[in-house]
Coordinates of C-alpha atoms and ligand atoms in Angstrom, one line a residue:
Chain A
X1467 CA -15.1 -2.6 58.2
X1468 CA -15.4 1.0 59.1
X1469 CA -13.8 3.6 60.6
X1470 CA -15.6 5.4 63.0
X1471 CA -17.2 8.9 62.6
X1472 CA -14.2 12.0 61.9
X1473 CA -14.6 14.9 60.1
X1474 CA -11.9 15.8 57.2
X1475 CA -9.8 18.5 56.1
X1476 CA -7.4 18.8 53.3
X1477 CA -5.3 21.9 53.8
X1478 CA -3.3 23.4 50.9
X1479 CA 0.0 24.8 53.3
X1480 CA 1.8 23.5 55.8
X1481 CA 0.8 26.4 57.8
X1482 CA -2.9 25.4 57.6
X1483 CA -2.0 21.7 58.8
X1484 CA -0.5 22.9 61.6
X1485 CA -3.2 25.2 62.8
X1486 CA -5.6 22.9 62.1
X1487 CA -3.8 20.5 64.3
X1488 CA -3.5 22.8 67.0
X1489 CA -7.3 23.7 67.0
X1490 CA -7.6 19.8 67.2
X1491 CA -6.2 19.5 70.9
X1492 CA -4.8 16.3 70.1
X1493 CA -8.0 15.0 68.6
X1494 CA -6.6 14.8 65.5
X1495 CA -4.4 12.5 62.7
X1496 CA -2.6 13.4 59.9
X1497 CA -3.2 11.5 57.0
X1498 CA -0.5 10.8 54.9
X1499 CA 0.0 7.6 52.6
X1500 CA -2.6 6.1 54.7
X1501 CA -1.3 2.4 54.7
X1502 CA -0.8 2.5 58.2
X1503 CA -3.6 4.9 59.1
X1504 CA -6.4 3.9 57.1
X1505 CA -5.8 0.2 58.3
X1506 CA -6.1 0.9 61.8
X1507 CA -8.6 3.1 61.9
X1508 CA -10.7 0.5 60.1
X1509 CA -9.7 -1.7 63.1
X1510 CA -10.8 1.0 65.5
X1511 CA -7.1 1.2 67.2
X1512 CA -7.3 4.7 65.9
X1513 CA -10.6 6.5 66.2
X1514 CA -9.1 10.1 65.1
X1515 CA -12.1 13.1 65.7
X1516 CA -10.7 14.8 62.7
X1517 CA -8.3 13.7 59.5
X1518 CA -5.8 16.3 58.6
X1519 CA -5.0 15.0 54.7
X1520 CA -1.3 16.3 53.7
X1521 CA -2.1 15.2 50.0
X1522 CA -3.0 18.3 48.9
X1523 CA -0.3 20.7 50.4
X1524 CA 2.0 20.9 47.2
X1525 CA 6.1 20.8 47.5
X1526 CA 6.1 17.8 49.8
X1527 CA 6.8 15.3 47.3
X1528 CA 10.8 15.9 46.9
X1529 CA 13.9 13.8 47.4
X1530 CA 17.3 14.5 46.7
X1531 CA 20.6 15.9 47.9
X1532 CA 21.2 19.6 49.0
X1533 CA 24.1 21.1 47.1
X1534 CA 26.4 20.5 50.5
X1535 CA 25.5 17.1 50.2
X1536 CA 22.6 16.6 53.0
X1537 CA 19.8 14.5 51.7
X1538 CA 16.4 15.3 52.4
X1539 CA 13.3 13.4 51.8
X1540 CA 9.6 15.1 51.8
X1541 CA 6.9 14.2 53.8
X1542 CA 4.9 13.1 50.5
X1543 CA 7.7 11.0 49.4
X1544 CA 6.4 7.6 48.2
X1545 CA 8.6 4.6 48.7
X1546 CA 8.2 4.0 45.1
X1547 CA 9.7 6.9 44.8
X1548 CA 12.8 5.8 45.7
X1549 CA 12.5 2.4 44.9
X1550 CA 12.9 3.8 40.9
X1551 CA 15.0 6.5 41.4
X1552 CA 17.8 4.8 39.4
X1553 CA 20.6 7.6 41.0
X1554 CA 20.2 6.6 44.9
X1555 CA 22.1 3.4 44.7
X1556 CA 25.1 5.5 44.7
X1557 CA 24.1 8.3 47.0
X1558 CA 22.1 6.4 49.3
X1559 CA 22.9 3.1 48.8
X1560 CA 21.2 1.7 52.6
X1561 CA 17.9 3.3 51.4
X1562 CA 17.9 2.1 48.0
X1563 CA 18.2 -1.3 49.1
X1564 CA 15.6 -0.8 51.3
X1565 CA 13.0 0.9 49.4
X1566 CA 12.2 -2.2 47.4
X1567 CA 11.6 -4.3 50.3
X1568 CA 8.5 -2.3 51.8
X1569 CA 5.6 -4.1 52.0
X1570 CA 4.5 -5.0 48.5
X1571 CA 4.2 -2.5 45.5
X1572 CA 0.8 -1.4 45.7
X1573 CA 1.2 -0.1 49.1
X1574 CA 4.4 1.7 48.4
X1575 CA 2.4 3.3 45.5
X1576 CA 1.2 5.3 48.3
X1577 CA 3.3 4.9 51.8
X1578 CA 5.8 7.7 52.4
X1579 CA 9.4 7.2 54.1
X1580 CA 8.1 10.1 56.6
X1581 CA 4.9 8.2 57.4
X1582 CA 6.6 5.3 58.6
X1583 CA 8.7 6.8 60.4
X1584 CA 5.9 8.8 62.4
X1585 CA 4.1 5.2 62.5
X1586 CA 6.8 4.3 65.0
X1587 CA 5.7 0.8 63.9
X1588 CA 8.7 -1.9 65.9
X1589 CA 8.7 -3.5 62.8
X1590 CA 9.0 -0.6 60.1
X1591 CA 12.2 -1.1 58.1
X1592 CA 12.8 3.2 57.9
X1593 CA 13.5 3.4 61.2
X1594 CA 16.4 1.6 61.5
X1595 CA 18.1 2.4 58.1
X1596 CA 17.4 6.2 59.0
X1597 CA 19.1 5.4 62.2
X1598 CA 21.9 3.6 60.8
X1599 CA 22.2 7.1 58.3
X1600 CA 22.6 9.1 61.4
X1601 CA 19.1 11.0 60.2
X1602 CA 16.7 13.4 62.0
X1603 CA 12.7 14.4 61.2
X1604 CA 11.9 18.0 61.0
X1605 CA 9.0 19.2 62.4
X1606 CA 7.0 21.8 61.8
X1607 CA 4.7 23.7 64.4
X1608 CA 3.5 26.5 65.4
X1609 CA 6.9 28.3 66.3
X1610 CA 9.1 27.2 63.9
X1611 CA 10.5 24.3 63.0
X1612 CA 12.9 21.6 64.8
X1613 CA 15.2 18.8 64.1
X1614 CA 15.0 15.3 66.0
X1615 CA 17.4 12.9 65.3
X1616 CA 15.7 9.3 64.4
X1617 CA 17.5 7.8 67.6
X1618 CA 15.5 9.9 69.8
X1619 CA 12.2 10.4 67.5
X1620 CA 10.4 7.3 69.1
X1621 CA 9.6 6.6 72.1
X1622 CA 7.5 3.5 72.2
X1623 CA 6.0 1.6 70.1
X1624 CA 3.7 3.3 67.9
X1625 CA 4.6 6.4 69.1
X1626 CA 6.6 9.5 68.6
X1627 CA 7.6 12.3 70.3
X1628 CA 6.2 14.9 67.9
X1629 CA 3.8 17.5 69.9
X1630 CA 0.6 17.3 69.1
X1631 CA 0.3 20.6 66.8
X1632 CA 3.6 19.3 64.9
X1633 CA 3.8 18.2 61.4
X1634 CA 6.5 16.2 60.3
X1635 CA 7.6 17.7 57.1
X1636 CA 10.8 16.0 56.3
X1637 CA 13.5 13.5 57.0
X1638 CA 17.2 14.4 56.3
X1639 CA 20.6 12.4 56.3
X1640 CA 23.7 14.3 56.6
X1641 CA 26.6 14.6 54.5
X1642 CA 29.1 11.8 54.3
X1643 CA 32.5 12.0 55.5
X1644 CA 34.1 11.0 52.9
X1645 CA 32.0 7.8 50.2
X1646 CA 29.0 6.5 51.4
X1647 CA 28.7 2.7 50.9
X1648 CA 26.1 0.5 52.8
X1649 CA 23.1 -2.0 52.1
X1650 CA 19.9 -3.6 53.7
X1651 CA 19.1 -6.8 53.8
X1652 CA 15.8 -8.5 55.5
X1653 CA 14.7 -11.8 55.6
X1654 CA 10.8 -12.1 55.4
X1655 CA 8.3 -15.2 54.8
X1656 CA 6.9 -13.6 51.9
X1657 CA 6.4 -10.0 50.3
X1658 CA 4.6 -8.1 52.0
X1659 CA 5.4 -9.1 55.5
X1660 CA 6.9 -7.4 58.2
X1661 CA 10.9 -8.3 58.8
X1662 CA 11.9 -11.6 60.6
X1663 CA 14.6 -9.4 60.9
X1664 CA 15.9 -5.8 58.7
X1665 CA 19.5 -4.9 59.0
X1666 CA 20.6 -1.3 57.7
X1667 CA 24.4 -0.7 57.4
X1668 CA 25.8 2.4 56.7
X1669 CA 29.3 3.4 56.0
X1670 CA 31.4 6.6 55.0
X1671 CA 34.9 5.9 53.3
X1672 CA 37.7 8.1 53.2
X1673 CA 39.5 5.6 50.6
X1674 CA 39.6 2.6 52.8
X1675 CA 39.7 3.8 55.7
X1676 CA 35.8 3.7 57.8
X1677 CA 35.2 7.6 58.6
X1678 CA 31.6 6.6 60.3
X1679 CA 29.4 3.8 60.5
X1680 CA 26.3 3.0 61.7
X1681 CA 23.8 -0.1 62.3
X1682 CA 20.5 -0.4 62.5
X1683 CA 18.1 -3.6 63.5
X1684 CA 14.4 -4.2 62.9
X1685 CA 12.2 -6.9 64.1
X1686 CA 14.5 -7.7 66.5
X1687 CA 13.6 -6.4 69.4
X1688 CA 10.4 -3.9 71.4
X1689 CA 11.5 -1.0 68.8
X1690 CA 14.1 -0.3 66.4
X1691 CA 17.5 -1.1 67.7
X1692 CA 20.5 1.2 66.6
X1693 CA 23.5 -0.3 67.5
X1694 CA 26.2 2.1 66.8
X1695 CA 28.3 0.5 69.4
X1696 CA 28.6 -2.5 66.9
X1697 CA 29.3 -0.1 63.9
X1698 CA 31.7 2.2 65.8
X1699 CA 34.4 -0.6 66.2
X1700 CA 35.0 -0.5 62.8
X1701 CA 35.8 3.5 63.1
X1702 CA 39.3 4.4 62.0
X1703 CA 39.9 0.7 60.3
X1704 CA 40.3 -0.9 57.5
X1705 CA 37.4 -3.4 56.7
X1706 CA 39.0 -7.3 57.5
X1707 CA 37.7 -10.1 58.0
X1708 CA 38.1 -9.8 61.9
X1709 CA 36.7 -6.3 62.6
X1710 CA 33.6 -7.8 60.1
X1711 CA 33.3 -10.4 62.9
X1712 CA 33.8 -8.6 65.4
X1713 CA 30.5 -6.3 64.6
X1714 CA 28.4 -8.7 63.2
X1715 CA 28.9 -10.6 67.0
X1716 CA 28.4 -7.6 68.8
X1717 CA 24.9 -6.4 66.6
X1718 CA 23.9 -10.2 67.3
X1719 CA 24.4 -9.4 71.4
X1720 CA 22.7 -5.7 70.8
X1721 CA 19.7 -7.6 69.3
X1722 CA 16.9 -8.5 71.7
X1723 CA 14.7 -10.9 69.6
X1724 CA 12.1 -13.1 70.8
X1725 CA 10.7 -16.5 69.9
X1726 CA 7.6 -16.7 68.0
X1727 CA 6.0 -18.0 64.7
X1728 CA 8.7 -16.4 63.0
X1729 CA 11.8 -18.1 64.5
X1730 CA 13.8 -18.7 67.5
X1731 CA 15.9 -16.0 69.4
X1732 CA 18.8 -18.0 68.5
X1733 CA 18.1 -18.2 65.2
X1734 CA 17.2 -14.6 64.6
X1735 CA 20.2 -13.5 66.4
X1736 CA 22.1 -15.7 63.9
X1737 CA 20.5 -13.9 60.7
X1738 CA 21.3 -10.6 62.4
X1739 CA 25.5 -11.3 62.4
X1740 CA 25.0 -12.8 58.7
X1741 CA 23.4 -10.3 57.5
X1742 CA 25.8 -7.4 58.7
X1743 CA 28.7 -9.9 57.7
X1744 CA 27.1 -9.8 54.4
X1745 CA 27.0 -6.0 54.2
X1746 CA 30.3 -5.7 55.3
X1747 CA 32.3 -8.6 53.6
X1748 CA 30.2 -6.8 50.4
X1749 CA 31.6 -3.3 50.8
X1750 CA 35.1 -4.6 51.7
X1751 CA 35.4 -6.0 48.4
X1752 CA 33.9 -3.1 46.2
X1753 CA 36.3 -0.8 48.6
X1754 CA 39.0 -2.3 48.0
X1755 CA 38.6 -3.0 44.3
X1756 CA 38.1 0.8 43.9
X1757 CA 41.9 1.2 45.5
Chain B
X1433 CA -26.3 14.1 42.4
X1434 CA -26.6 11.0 44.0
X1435 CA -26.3 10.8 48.5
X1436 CA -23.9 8.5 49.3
X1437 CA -25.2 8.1 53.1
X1438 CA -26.8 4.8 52.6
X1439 CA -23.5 3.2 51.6
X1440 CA -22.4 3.8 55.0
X1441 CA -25.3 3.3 56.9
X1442 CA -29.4 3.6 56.9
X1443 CA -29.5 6.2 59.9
X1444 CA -27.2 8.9 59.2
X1445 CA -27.2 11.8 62.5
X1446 CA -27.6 15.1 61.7
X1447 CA -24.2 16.6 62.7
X1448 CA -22.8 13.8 60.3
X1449 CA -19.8 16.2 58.6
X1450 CA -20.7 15.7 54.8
X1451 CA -18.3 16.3 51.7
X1452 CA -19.0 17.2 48.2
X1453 CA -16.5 15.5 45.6
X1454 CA -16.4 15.4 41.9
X1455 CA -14.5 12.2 40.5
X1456 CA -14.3 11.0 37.0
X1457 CA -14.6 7.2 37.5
X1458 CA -13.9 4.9 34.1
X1459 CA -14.5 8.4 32.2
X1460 CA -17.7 9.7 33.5
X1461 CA -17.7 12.6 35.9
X1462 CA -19.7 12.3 39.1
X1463 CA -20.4 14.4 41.5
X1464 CA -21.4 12.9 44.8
X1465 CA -22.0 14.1 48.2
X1466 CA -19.9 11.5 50.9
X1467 CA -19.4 10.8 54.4
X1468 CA -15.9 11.5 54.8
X1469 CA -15.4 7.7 56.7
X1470 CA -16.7 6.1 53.5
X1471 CA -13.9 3.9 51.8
X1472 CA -13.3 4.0 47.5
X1473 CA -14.4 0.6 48.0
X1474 CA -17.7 1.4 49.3
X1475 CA -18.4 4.0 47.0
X1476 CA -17.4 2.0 43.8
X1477 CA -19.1 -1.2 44.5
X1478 CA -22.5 0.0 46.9
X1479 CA -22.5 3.9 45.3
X1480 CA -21.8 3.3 41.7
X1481 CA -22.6 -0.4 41.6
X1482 CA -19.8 -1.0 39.8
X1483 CA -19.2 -4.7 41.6
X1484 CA -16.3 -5.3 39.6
X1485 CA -14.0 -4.2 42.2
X1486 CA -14.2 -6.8 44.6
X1487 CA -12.9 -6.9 48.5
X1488 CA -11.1 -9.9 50.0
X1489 CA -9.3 -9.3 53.0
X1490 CA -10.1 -5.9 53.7
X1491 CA -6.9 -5.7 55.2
X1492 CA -4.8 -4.0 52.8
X1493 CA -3.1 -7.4 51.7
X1494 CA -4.7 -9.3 49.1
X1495 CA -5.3 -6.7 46.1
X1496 CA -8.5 -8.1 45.0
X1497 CA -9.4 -4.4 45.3
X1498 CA -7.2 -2.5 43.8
X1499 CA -8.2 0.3 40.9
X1500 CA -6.0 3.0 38.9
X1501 CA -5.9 6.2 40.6
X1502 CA -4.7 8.9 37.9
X1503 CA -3.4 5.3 36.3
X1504 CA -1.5 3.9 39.4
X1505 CA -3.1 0.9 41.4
X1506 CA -4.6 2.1 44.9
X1507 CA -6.4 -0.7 47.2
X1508 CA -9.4 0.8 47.0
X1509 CA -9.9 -0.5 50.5
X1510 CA -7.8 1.4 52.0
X1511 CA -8.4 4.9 50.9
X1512 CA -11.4 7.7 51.6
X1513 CA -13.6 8.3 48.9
X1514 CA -13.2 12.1 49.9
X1515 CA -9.3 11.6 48.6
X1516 CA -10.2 10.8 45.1
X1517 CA -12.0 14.3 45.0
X1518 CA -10.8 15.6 41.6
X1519 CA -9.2 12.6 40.6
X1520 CA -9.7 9.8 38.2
X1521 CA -10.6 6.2 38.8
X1522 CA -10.5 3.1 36.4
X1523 CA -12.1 0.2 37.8
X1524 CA -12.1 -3.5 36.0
X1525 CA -15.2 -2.1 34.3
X1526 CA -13.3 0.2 32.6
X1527 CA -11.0 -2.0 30.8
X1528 CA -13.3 -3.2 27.6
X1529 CA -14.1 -0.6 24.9
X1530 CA -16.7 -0.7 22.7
X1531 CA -15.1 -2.6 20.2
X1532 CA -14.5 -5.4 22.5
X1533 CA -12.3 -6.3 25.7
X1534 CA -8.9 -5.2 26.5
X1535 CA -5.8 -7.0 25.4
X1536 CA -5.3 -7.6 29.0
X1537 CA -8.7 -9.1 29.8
X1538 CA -8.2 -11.2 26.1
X1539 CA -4.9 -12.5 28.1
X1540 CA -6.5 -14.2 30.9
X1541 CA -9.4 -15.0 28.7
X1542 CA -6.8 -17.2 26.3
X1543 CA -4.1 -18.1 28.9
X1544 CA -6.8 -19.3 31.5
X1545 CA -5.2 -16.4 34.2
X1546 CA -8.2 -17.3 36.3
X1547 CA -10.1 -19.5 37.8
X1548 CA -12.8 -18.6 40.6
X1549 CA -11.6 -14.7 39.5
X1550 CA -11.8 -13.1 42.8
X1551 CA -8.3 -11.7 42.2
X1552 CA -8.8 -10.7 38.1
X1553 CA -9.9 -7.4 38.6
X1554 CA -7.0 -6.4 40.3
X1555 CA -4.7 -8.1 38.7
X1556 CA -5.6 -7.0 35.5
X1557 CA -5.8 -3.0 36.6
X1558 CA -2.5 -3.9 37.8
X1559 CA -0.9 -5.3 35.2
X1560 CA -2.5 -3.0 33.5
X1561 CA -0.5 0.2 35.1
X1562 CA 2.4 -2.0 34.6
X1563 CA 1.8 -2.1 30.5
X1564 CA 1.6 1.5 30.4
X1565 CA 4.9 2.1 31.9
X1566 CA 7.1 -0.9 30.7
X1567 CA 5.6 -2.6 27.3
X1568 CA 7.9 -5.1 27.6
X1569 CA 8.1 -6.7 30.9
X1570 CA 10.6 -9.6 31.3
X1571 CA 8.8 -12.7 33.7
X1572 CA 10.6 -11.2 36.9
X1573 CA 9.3 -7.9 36.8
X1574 CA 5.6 -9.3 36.1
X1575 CA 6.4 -11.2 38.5
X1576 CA 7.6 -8.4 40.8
X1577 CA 5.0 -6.2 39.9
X1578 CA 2.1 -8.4 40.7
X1579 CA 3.2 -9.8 43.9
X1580 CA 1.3 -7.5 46.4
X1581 CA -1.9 -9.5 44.5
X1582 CA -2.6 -12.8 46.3
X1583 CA -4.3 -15.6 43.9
X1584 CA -5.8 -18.4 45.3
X1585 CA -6.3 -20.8 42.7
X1586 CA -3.9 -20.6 40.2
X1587 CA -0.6 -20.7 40.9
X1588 CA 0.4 -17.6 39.0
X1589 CA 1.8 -19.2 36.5
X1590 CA -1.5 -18.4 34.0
X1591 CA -1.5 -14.7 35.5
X1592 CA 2.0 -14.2 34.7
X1593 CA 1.5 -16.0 31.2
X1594 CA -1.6 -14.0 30.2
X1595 CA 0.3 -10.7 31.5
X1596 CA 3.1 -11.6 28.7
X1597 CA 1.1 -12.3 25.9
X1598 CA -1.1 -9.3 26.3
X1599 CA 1.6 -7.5 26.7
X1600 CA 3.2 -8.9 23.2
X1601 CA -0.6 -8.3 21.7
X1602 CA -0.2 -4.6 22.7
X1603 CA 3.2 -4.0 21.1
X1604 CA 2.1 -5.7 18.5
X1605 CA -1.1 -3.1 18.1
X1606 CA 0.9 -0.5 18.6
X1607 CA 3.3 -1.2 15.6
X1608 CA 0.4 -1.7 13.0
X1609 CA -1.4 1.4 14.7
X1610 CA 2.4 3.3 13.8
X1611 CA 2.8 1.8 11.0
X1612 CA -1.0 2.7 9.6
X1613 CA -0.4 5.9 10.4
X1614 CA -0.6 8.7 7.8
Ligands
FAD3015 C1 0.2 -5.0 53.7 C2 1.2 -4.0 54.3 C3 2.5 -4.4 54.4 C4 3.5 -3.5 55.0 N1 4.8 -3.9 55.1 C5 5.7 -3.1 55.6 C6 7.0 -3.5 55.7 O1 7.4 -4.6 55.3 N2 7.9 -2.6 56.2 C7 7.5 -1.3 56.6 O2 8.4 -0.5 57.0 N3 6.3 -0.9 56.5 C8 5.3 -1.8 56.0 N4 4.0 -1.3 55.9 C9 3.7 0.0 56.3 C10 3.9 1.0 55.2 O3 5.3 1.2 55.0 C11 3.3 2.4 55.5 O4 3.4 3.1 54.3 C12 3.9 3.2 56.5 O5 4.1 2.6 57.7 C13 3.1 4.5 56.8 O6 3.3 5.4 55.9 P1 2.0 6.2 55.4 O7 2.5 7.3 54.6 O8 1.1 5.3 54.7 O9 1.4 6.8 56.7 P2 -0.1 6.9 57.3 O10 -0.7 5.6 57.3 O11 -0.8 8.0 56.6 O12 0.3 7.4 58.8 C14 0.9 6.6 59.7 C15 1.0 7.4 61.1 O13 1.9 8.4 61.0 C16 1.3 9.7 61.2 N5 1.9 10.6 60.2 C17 2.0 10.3 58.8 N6 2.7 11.4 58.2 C18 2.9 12.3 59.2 C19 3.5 13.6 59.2 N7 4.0 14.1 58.1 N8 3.5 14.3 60.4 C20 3.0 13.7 61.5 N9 2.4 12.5 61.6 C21 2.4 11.8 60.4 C22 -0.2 9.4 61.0 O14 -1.0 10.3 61.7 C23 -0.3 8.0 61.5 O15 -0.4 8.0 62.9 C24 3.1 -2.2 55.4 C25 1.7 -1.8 55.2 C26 0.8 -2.7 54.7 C27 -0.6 -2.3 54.5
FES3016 S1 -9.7 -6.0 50.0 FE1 -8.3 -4.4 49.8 S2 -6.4 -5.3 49.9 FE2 -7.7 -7.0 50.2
FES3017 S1 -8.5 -17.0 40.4 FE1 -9.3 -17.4 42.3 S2 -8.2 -16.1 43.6 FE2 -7.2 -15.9 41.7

C-alpha cells in the first residue's frame, strides 16, 4: 500500500516546524512516531500535501519531574521510554502502568505519549490516564505558546483542537497534593489490541486522607471519558470499602459502552467498576499499610 | 547512486519532490535518491533486493517486517525511507558473518523456531535487539519481547526455545572470548 504523493521536511527547531506549518495552510501533518500516521496515510484516511518530520528537532526526547514537582513529557517521548524508566512507578504510578500496555513493543519503540494524544484516537489509552492526572498539552505556534488541559484538548474523534500552525511540544501533569498513588488496568483480547476497556486512576494522599482524584475511561464510549465526578466522591475521605463502591458504580453509570465483537454494554460496564475497585481496594491497602 | 523511482512506480511526474539520503544498511553505505512516500520496506526489499525482510500484513501488526534501526526493531512497513537518512539498518541479511550464521539464526536452525519462516526474519532481528540489551532473558520477557511478532505455525514454543539457547550460546562466547583475552 502506498501513501499518496506529499512532499517532506525535517526541520531542526521547533521554530522551523511551526513556520513550516503555517506556510502549509493546513495542508500539512506532523510526523511524529508515525504508528498512527504512517498507517493511515497508507490507507489513504490521511493524504497529507506535506510531512513535517519532528525527529530531527533535538531536546524533545525528555521526561521527568520539574524541581517543583510538575512532570513534563516531550513531544519525542517514546512509550518505551517510560515503559523502562524504573523511577516512574513511584512518581507516576497511572502512567507506568500504562506504558506497558501500548500496543505491542515494537510500536512503542517508536509511538510517543504526545502523538497519541494528538491522534485523538477514542480508543488511545493516554488520553484518559492524562485526564485522570489532571494534565494539559503545550502548544507551540507562531505567538507563543499555550496550555490545554487534556479534558478540553479533543474534540472528536480523531481530532484535536490544536490550530493548524501549532505544534504540540509537550504534555505536563501537575504537582500532587500531597503522595501520588494510582494504576491502570485494561482488559484487551490480545497484545496489541486496542482496550475492551482502559481505566486510569489517579490519586493524591495527604497520609490517608484523598487530597484529589481523578478517573479516566477508554474504549468505553465515542471518546475518552473523564469521570471526575466518580473520583471526586472520594475527596476529603478515607478510602473504605463503601466510598470504593460507591465510585466504581458511579464510573460504571459515566461509561457509555456499546455492544460489539468485543462484549456487551453490560458486560463492559461491569469490567469498568472492577477495574476501579481494583485500583482503589489496591491503594487502600498500600495507604494504609504505610500509616 | 542508484534512482529509487521505480520502487514506487514506472511513471514518475516531473514535479515528483525527490530526496537524497545516505543510509548504511547491514554495514554498507548507500547513497540513494527516494521519493519521499516510499516505505523502508520498499526500499530494502524492491531497491536493495535484500528480500529477506518480508511484509505480511502491511498493517503495522504482524512484525514479519521488522529491521534494527541504530539496533532497535522498526516495522519497516511503517516508516519512510527518507527517515533512515543517516541512520543504520540491519536487515535478516545482516545477521551471518563470514565465518558462519549467527547464534541467533543457529537457534532456530537447532530448536526448529520455524516452519514456513515468514515470521524468522523478524523475529530473529528482534530477538536479536533483545540479546544485546539483556543476555540473559528469563522465558517471560522473551516472551514479552517477542509478542508484537505474530507466528503462524509454530506455536511459539520453538521461537521462545531457540531465543534461549542462543542466548546461552552467546554468554557462553562471550566468556571464552573474555577469558581468551590477553
Ligand atoms: C498495531 C498497533 C497497536 C496499537 N495499540 C495501541 C493501544 O493499545 N493503545 C494506544 O493508545 N495506542 C495504540 N496504538 C497507537 C500508538 O500508540 C501510536 O504510537 C500513537 O497513537 C501515535 O503516536 P505517534 O507518535 O506514532 O504519532 P504519529 O502517528 O506520528 O501521529 C499521530 C497524529 O498526531 C499528530 N501529531 C503527532 N505528534 C504531534 C505533535 N507533536 N504536534 C501536533 N500534532 C502531532 C500527527 O500529525 C498525526 O495526525 C497502536 C498502534 C499500532 C500500529
Ligand atoms: S508487514 Fe509490517 S507489521 Fe506486518
Ligand atoms: S514459521 Fe510460519 S509464520 Fe512463523
Amino acid at each position: 500500500m502506498y501513501p499518496a504523493r506529499f512532499s517532506y521536511e525535517a526541520p531542526e527547531t521547533i521554530e522551523a516546524a511551526v513556520e513550516l506549518l503555517g506556510g502549509a495552510r493546513g495542508e500539512a501533518r506532523v510526523l511524529a512516531g508515525g504508528q498512527s500516521l504512517v498507517p493511515m496515510m497508507k490507507l489513504r484516511f490521511a493524504s497529507p500535501e506535506t510531512l513535517i518530520d519532528i525527529n530531527n528537532i533535538p531536546g524533545l526526547a525528555y521526561h521527568g519531574a520539574d524541581p517543583d514537582g510538575t512532570y513534563r513529557i516531550g513531544a519525542l517521548c517514546r512509550h518505551v521510554d517510560l515503559e523502562k524508566d524504573g523511577d516512574l512507578g513511584t512518581l507516576q504510578p497511572t502512567m507506568a502502568a500504562a506504558a506497558p500496555l501500548i500496543a505491542d513493543p515494537i510500536v512503542r519503540m517508536r509511538g510517543t505519549v504526545v502523538g497519541s494524544l494528538c491522534h485523538a484516537d477514542p480508543q488511545g489509552d493516554w488520553a484518559s490516564v492524562m485526564g485522570a492526572l489532571g494534565g494539559s498539552v503545550v502548544a507551540q505556534g507562531p505567538n507563543g505558546r499555550r496550555s490545554i488541559p487534556c479534558v478540553d484538548f479533543v474534540d472528536g474523534p480523531f481530532q484535536n483542537v490544536l490550530e493548524p500552525d501549532e505544534l504540540a511540544i509537550e504534555a505536563f501533569v501537575p504537582a500532587p497534593v500531597g503522595t501520588r498513588a494510582g494504576g491502570y488496568l485494561k482488559l484487551e483480547r490480545r497484545v496489541g489490541d486496542f482496550a475492551t476497556v482502559g481505566v486510569a486512576v489517579s490519586v493524591e494522599f495527604s497520609g490517608t486522607q484523598v487530597t484529589r482524584a481523578g478517573i479516566g475511561l477508554t474504549g468505553v464510549g465515542a471518546s475518552t471519558i473523564c469521570a471526575g465526578a466518580a473520583a471526586e466522591m472520594l475527596v476529603g475521605e478515607e478510602l473504605n470499602g463503601d466510598n470504593i463502591a460507591r465510585a466504581a458504580g458511579h464510573a460504571a453509570e459515566m461509561s457509555q459502552p456499546r455492544s460489539d465483537h468485543r462484549g456487551s454494554e453490560a458486560y463492559k460496564r461491569h469490567i469498568v467498576a472492577t477495574f476501579v475497585t481494583r485500583i482503589l481496594s489496591s491503594l487502600q491497602r498500600t495507604t494504609q499499610e504505610v500509616a | 547512486m542508484t534512482s529509487l523511482f521505480a520502487a514506487v512506480t514506472t511513471e514518475t511526474p516531473v514535479d515528483t519532490p525527490i530526496r537524497r539520503i545516505t543510509v548504511t544498511v547491514n554495514g554498507k553505505q548507500h547513497t540513494l535518491d527516494v521519493e519521499p512516500r516510499l516505505l523502508l520496506a520498499h526500499l530494502i526489499r524492491q531497491g536493495l533486493e535484500l528480500t529477506g525482510t518480508h511484509t505480511g500484513c502491511d498493517t503495522t501488526h504482524c512484525g514479519a517486517c521488522t529491521v534494527l534501526i541504530d539496533g532497535s526493531p522498526v516495522k519497516s512497513c511503517t516508516m519512510f525511507a527518507v527517515q533512515v537518512d543517516g541512520h543504520e539498518v540491519t536487515t535478516v541479511e545482516g545477521l551471518a558473518s563470514a565465518s558462519g550464521l549467527h547464534p541467533i539464526q543457529e537457534g532456530f536452525r537447532d530448536e526448529h523456531g520455524l516452519q514456513c519462516g515468514f515470521c524468522t526474519p523478524g523475529m530473529m532481528l528482534t530477538a536479536k535487539a533483545l540479546l544485546d540489551e539483556n543476555p540473559d532473558p528469563t522465558e517471560d520477557e522473551v516472551r514479552w519481547a517477542l509478542s508484537g511478532n505474530l507466528c503462524r505455525c509454530t506455536g511459539y514454543q520453538n521461537i521462545v526455545k531457540s531465543v534461549l539457547v542462543a542466548a546461552a550460546r552467546l554468554r557462553a562466547k562471550d566468556n571464552v572470548e573474555e577469558d581468551e583475552a590477553p
